[in-house]
XYZ file of C-alpha atoms in Angstrom:
613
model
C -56.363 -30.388 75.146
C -52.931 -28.940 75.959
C -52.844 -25.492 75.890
C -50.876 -23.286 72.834
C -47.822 -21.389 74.277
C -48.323 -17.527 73.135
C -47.673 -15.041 75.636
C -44.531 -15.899 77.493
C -41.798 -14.459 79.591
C -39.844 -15.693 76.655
C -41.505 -14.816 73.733
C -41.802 -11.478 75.758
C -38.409 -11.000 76.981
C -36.591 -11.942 73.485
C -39.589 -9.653 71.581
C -38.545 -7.034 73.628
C -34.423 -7.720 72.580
C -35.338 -7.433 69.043
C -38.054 -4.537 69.239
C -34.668 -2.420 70.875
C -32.306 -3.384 68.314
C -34.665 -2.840 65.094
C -35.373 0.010 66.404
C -32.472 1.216 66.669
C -30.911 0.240 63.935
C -34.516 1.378 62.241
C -33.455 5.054 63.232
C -30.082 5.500 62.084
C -31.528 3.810 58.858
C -34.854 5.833 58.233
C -32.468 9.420 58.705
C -29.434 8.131 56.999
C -31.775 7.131 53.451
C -35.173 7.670 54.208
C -36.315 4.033 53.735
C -37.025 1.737 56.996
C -37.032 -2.078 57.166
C -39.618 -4.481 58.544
C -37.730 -6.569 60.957
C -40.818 -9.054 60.870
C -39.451 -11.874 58.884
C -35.576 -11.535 60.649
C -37.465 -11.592 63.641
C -39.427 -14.569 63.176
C -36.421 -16.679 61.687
C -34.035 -15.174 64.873
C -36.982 -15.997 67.140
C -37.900 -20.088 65.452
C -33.757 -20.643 65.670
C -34.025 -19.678 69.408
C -37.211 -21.336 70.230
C -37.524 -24.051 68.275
C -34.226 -24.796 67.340
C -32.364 -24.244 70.479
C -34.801 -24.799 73.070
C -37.186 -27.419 71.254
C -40.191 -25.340 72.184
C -41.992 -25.568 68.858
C -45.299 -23.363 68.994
C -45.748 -21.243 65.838
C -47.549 -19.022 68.061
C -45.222 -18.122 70.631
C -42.837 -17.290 67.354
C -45.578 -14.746 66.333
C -45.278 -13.246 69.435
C -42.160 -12.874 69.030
C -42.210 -10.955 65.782
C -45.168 -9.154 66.738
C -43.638 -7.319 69.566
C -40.155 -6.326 67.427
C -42.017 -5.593 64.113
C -43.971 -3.281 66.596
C -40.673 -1.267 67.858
C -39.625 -1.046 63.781
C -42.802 0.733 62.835
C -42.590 3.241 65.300
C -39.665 4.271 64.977
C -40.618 4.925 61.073
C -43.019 7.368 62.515
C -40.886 9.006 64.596
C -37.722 9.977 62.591
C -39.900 11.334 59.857
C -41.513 14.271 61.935
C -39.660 14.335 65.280
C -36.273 15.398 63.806
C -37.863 18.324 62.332
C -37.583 20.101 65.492
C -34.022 20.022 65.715
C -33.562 20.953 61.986
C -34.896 24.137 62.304
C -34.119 25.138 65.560
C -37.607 24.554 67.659
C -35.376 22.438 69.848
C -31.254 22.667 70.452
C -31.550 18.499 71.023
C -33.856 15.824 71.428
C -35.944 16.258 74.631
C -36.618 12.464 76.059
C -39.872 12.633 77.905
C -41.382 14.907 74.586
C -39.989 12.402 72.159
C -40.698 9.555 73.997
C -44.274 10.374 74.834
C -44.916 11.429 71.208
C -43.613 7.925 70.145
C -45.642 5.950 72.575
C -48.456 8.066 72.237
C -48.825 7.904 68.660
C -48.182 4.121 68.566
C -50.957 3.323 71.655
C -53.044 5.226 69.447
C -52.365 3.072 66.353
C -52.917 -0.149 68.933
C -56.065 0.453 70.435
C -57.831 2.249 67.269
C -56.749 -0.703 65.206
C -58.164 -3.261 67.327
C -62.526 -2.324 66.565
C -61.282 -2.562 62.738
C -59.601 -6.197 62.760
C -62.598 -8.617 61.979
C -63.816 -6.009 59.234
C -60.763 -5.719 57.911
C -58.682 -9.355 58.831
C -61.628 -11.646 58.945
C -64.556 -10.182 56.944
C -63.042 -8.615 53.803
C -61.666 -11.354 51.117
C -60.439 -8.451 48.988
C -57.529 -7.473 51.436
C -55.008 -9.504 51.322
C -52.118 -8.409 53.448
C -48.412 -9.383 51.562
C -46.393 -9.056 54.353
C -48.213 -10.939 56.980
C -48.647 -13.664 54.958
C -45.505 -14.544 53.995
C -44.310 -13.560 57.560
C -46.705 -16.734 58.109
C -45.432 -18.992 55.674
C -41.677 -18.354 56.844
C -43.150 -19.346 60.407
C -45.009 -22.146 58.958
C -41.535 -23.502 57.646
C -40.757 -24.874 60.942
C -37.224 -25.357 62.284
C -36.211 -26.686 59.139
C -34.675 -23.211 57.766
C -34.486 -21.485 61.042
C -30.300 -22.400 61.303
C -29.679 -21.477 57.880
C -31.712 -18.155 57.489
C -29.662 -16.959 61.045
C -26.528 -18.071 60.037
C -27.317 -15.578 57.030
C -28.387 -12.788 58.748
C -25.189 -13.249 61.410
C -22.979 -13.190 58.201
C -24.762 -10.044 56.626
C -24.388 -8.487 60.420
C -20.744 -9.065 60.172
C -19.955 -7.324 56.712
C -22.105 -4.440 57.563
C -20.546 -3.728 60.647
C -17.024 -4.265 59.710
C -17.440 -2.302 56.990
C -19.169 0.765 58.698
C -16.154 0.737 61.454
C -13.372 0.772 58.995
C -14.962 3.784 57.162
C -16.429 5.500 59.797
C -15.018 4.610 62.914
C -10.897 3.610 61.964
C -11.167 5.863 58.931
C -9.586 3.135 56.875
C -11.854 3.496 54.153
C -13.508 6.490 51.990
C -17.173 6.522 53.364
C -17.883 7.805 49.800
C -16.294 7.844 45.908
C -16.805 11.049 44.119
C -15.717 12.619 40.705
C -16.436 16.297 39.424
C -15.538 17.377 36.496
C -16.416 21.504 34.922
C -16.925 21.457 31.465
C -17.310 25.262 30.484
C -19.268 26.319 32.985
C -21.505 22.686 33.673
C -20.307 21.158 36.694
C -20.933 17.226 36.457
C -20.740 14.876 39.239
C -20.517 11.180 39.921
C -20.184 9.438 42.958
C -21.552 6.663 45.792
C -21.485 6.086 49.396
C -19.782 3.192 50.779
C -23.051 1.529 52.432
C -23.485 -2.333 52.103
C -26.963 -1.402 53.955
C -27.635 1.106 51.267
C -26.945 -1.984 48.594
C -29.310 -4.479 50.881
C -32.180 -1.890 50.893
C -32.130 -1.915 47.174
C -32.244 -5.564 47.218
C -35.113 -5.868 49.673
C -37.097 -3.194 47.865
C -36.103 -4.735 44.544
C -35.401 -3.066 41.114
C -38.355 -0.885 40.068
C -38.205 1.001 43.149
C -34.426 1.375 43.223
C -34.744 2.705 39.634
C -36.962 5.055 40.688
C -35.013 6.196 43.384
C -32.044 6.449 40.986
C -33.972 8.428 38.054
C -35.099 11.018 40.789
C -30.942 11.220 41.588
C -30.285 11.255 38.101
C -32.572 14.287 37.086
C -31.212 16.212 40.502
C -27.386 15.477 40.049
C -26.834 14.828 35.888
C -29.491 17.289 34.591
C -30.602 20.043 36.869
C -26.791 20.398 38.489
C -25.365 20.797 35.189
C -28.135 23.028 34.163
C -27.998 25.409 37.021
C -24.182 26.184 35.572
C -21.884 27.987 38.017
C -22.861 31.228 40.060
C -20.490 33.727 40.642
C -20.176 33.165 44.168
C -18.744 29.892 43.757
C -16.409 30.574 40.870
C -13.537 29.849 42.983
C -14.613 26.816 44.606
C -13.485 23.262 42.951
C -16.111 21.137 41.034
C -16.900 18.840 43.629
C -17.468 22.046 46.522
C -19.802 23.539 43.451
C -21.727 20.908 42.743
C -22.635 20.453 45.988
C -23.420 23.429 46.792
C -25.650 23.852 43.510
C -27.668 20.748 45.440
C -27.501 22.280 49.202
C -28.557 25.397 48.264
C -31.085 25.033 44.957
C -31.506 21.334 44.052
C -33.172 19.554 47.458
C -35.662 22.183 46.986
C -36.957 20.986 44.056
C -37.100 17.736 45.600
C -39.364 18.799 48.496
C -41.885 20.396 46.079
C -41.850 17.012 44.245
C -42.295 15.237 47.955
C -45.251 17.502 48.918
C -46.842 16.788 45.739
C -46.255 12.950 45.907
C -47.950 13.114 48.994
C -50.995 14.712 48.364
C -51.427 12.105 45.058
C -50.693 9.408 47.691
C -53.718 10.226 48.938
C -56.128 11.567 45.831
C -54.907 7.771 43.944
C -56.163 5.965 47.183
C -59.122 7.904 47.469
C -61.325 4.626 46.820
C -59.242 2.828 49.256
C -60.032 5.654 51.886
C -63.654 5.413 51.246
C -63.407 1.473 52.010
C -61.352 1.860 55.277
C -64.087 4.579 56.706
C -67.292 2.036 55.654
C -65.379 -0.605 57.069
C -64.571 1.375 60.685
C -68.514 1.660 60.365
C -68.888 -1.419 60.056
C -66.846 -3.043 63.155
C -69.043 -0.553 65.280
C -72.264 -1.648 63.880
C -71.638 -5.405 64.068
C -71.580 -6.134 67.574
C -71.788 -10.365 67.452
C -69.901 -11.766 70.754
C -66.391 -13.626 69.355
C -66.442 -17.129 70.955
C -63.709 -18.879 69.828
C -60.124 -17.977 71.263
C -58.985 -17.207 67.779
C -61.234 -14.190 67.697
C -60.962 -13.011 70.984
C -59.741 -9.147 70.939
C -58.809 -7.115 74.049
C -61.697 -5.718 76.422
C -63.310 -2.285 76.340
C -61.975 -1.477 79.866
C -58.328 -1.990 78.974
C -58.727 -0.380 75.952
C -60.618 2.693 77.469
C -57.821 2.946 80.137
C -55.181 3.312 77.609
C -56.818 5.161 75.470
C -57.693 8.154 78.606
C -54.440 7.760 79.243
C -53.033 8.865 76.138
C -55.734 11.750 76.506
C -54.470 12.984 79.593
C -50.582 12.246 78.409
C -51.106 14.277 75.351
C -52.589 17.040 76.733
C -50.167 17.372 79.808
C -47.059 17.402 77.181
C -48.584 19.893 75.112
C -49.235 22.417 78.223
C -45.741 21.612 79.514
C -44.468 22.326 76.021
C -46.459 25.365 74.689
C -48.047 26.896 78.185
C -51.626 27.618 76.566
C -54.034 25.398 77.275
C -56.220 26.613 74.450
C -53.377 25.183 71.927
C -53.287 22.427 74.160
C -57.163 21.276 73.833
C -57.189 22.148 69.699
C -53.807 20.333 69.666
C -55.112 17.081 71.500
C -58.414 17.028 69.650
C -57.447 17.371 66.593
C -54.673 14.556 67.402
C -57.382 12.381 68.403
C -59.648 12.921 65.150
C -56.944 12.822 62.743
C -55.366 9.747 64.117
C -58.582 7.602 64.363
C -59.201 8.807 60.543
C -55.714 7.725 59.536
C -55.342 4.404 61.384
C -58.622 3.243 59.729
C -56.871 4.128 56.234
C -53.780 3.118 56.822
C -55.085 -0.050 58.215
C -57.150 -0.632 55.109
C -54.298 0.588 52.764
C -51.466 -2.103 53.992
C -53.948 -4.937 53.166
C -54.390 -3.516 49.929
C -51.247 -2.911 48.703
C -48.667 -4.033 51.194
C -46.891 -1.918 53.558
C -43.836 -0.487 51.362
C -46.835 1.189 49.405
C -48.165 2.425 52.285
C -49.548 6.347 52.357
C -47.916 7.433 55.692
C -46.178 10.152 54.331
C -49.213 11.695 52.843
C -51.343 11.119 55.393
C -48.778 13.052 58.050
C -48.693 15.912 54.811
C -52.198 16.332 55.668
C -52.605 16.336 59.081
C -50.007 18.678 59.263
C -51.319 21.314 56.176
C -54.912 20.549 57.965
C -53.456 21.554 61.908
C -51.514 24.279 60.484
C -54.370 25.717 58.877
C -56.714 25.446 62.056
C -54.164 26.966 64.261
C -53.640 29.897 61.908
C -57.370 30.484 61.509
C -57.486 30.857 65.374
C -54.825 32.714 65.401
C -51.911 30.511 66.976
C -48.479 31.669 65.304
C -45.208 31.612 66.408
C -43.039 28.369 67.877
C -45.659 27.212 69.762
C -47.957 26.692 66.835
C -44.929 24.983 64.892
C -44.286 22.756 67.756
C -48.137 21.954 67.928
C -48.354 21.248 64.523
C -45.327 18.621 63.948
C -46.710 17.320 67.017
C -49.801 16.141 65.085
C -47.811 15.324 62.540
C -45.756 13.191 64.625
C -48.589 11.087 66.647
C -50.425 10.673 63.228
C -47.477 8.951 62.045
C -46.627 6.928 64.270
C -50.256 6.176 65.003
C -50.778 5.216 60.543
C -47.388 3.418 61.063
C -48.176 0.959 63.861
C -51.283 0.496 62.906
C -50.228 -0.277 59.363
C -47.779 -2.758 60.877
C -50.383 -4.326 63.703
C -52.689 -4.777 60.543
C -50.047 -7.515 58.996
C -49.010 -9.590 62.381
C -52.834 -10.186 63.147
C -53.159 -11.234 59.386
C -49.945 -13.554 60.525
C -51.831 -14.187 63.424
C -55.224 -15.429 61.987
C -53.371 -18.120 59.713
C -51.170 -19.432 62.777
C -54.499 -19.430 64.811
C -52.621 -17.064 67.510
C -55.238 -14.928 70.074
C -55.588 -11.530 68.902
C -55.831 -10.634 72.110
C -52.167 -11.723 73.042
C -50.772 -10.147 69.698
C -52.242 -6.549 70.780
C -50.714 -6.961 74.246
C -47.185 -7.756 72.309
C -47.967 -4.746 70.546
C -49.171 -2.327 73.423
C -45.301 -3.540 74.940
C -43.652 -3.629 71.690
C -44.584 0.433 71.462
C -43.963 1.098 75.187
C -40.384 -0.330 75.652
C -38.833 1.082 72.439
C -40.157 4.130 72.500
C -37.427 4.955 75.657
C -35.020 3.756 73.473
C -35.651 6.347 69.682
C -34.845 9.566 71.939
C -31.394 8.086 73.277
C -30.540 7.136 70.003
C -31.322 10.312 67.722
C -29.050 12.728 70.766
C -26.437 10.045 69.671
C -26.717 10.336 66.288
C -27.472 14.032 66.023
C -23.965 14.534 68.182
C -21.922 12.140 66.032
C -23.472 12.950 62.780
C -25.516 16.033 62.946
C -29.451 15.057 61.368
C -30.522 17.076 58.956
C -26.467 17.031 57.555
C -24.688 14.011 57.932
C -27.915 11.936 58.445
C -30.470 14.328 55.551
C -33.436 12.718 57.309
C -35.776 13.988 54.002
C -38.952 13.319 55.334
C -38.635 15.345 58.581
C -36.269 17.869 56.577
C -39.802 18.751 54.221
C -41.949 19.005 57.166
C -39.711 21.023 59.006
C -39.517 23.538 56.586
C -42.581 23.180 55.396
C -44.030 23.994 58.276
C -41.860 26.853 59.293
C -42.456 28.908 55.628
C -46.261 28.343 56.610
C -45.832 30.020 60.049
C -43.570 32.725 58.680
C -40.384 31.513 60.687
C -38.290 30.208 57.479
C -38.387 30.818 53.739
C -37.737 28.364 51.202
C -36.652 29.293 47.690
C -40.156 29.627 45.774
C -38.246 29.056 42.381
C -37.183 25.793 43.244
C -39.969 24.597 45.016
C -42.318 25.950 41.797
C -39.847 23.494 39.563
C -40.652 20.739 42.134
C -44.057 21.215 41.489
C -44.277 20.941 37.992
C -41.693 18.068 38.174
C -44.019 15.959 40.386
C -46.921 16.566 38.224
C -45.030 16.184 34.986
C -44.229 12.545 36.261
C -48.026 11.403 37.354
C -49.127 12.590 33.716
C -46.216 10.141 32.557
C -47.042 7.569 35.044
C -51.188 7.525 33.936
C -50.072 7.457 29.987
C -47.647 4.214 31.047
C -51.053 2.696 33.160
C -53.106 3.255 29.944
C -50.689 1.830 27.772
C -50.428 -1.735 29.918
C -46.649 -0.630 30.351
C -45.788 -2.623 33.662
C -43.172 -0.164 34.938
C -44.747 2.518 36.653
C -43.276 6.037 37.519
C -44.451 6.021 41.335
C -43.491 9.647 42.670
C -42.726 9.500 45.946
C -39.141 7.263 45.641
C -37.837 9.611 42.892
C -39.045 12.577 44.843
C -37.072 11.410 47.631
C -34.544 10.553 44.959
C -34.118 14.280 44.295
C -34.128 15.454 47.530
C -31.055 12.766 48.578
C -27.534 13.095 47.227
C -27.369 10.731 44.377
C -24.109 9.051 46.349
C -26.997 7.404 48.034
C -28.979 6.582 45.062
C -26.228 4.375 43.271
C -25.835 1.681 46.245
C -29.440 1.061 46.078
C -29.737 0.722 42.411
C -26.687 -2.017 42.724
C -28.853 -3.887 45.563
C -31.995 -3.773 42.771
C -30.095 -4.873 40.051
C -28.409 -7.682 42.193
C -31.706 -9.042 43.350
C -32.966 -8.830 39.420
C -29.903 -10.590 38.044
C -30.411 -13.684 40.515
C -33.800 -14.119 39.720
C -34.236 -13.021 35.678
C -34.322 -16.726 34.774
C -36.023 -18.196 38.203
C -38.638 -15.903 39.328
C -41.148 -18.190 41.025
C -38.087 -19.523 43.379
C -39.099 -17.572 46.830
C -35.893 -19.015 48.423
C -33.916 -17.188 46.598
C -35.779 -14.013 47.722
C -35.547 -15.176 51.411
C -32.279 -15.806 51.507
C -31.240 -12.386 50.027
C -33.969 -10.664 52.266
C -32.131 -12.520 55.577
C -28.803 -11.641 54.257
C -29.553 -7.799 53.555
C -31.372 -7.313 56.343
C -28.415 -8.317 58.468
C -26.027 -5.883 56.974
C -28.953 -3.197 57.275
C -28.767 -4.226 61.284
C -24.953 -4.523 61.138
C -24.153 -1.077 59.685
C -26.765 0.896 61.822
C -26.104 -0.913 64.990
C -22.079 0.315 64.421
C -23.257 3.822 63.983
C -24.771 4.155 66.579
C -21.945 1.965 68.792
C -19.534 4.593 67.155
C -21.828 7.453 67.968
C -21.658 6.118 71.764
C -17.599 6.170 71.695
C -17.634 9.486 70.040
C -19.891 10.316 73.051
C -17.409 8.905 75.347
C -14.286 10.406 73.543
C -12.663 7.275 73.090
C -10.592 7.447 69.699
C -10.885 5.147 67.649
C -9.620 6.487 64.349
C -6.476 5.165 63.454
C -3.839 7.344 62.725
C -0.474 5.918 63.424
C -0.512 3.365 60.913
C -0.020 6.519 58.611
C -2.262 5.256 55.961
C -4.429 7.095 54.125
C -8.075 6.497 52.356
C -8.003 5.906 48.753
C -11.108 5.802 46.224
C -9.723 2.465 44.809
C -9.585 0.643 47.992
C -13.196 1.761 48.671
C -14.175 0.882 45.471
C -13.113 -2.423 45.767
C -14.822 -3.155 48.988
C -18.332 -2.284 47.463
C -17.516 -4.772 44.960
C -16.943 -7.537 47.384
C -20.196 -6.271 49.453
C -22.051 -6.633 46.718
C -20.601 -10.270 45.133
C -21.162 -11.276 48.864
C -25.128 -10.104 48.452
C -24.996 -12.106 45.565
C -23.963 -15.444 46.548
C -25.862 -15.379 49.815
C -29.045 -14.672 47.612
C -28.036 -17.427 45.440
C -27.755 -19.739 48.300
């Protein structure tokens, strides 16, 4: 019987290609709205037109690989921009140390690997309930054959393009207004309009489709049309125009309210999936207790040794940064065990929580909320305060995330991988180098963006923003304005009373907190875009909703621009680096809202006839 490609130089080497660029582009993305990408699906249609279409080699395994290894790279850096970049927002750290950041990342990510792997015939094999959206219809697009392959990259190629050439001519040339805004005072309301020109803002609404980008839009709406106008206009900032007020109103009061609404979103995450918890613990139980032999290739996991190696290794990685960091080896042992604990706990939920509901619903955020209230509160008990005990405690944060994030994502290629018949074994080597390689890459990228952009400003980053200041009001190194944050409190729980009286009623539409907390905390500028990427991808199917190649094709096409636009921020962050201009000036033109105006509209007519197609 001839033997089924999997691991290969190739599938390795052109994993590897993608894991960088997704991850990459993944970072920019995840700071710039909050919201990251799976790069599975692009990845397995970039991977079939290279391997199957190009080079005839036509194993649907070898293709898994492929996507295994880049989806990989995406998922951690989801767990690194939300936590890491707290450090730099509140002044822990002037930039973004490489060996810290990168060790966190990998770290964090082995973690997710190796704890993962004891869980995946309980969770994969054994339990009928779980059914794991993503990897299976990352399987059925592989399943497709070469058929599509040409087609769906020739779409994301042509979604690269726009988003790029967009992104340069507004960011880079300065051709373009990056954003469209209108104020307007009436008495002493300020009200305010506006939206970024961001064809990737416009393909993440389409990807995450129209209830979310509602949601995301209602929690802009009540921040920017209601609480804005509300606040009126202090006396400080009676001279300033509308636009520099209304602003102001949302840098100084608003985003607060949004973080209390955040915190509480993630602490329901957690109470709603409390069941779902309880299931992912009995089933970790379970792959301990059940200790049959695998004997058929499709079932064959990686050895205890290997796993034991990497998993020391980690142990004495973790520990090592944390002395070098913090110079106490007392931190340094609480730190790494309670890294250890937390993560195992988390990767078994997380793990159980992506086959339940899909990745996009995915806990992380409250899970990190935890493990950070739960290390904070350890190290203050012992009597750890200071920086050292902030930087130990978004350190936990930080491997827990990326630990609940890669696992999360390792969860739905081996569901890929049990339908294609691929060795689970190879797929958790793809994903031991799929978290190595990129991980070298995130800390490059965020001292680029940070220097081009500054996070925390021009990239809001909201996740790491609330755990950043979270954490520092807990240690007594920042304040946040309790007013605010009481409002964002009562918000948040206001809106899960709402959301259980719409589940009791049989209402469909549910108010999920989280998007419209991050709604809040975001300018609505960002908000808009991604409401016109929901409503395009409900317009194109309202009278054809069963036809899933209409969601492919939009999917492809969006996900493009999403890789076009980040990729040229962060190529424009590495000219900016290398002060060479590239604004032009001497044409003597200037940005107008009209031209920018009309661009989105041809972004988002584009989005609509490549969904179409």
């Amino acid at each position: 019987m001839k033997k089924v490609k999997e691991l290969s130089l190739l599938s390795i080497g052109l994993g590897i290609l993608i894991a960088v660029v997704m991850t990459a582009a993944n970072t920019y993305l995840g700071l710039y709205a909050g919201m990251t990408v799976s790069a599975s699906i692009p990845a397995a249609v970039i991977a079939m037109a290279v391997l199957q279409g190009v080079l005839r080699r036509r194993s649907p395994q070898e293709t898994n690989i492929v996507q295994t290894i880049a989806s990989a790279g995406e998922s951690l850096a989801a767990g690194v921009i939300f936590t890491v970049p707290a450090l730099v927002i509140i002044g822990v750290w002037n930039d973004f140390q490489f060996w810290p950041t990168t060790l966190i990342a990998m770290i964090g990510g082995l973690l997710g690997v190796i704890f993962m792997i004891p869980l995946r015939k309980a969770l994969i094999q054994d339990d009928k309930t779980l059914t794991y959206p993503e990897g299976v219809a990352c399987a059925s697009v592989i399943e497709s054959g070469t058929s599509e392959s040409r087609g769906g990259l020739s779409l994301i190629v042509s979604g690269l393009f726009v988003g790029a050439v967009v992104k340069f001519l507004s960011s880079g040339m300065k051709l373009l207004l990056p954003s469209v805004e209108f104020a307007n005072r009436l008495g002493n309301r300020q009200f305010f309009f506006g939206f970024e020109l961001s064809p990737a803002l416009v393909a993440i609404g389409y990807i995450v489709r129209l209830e979310i980008a509602v949601l995301v839009f209602l929690g802009g709406a009540i921040a920017w049309f209601v609480g804005i106008p509300l606040l009126g206009t202090p006396e400080h900032l009676l001279g300033e125009s509308s636009l520099d007020v209304a602003w102001a109103l949302w840098d100084e009061k608003i985003r607060f309210v949004g973080v209390g609404s955040m915190i509480v979103a993630g602490m329901w995450s957690l109470i709603s999936v409390r069941k779902g918890i309880s299931s992912g613990l009995r089933s970790l139980k379970r792959a301990y207790t059940d200790r049959r032999e695998a004997v058929h290739s499709t079932e064959r996991d990686l050895g205890l040794v290997p796993m034991l190696i990497i998993f020391l290794l980690c142990l004495v990685m973790m520990f090592s940064l944390y002395e070098f960091l913090i110079s106490s080896i007392e931190l340094s042992l609480l730190t790494t065990g309670i890294m250890i604990v937390a993560s195992f706990l988390f990767v078994a939920v997380s793990s159980y929580m992506v086959g339940l509901v899909g990745s996009s619903n995915n806990p992380v955020s409250g899970m990190a909320i935890s493990a950070l209230l739960g290390s904070a509160a350890l190290f203050l008990f012992y009597g750890f305060v200071g920086e050292s005990a902030i930087l130990a405690t978004l350190g936990v944060a930080a491997v827990v995330c990326c630990a609940a994030c890669t696992a999360g994502d390792c969860s739905q290629d081996l569901k890929t991988g049990a339908i294609l018949k691929t060795t689970p074994r190879s797929q958790q080597i793809g994903q031991i180098i799929g978290v190595v390689v990129p991980a070298a890459v995130i800390a490059p990228v965020l001292t680029l963006l940070h220097q081009e952009y500054v996070i925390g400003e021009g990239l809001r980053a909201p996740q790491a923003a609330l755990f950043g200041r979270l954490t520092s009001a807990m240690f007594g190194a920042g304040d946040m304005p309790m007013d605010m944050l009481n409002w964002g409190f009562a918000l948040g729980i206001f809106i899960i009373i709402l959301d259980r009286i719409l589940a009791a009623s049989g209402i469909k539409f549910r108010l999920h907190l989280m998007p419209m907390a991050v709604g809040i905390y975001l300018p609505v500028t960002l908000a808009v875009p991604i409401l016109f990427g929901g409503l395009i991808h409900f317009f194109v199917h309202r009278r054809d909703t069963k036809n899933e190649k209409l969601g492919e094709s939009g999917v492809l096409a969006s996900s493009g621009i999403i890789a076009g636009e980040a990729l040229t921020g962060v190529f424009i962050a590495i000219l900016s680096a290398a002060s060479i201009p590239i604004q032009v000036k001497w044409l003597g033109l200037e940005p107008g809202s009209a031209v920018s105006i009309a661009v989105m509209g041809l972004v988002l007519f584009f989005l609509t006839k490549k969904a179409k197609s």
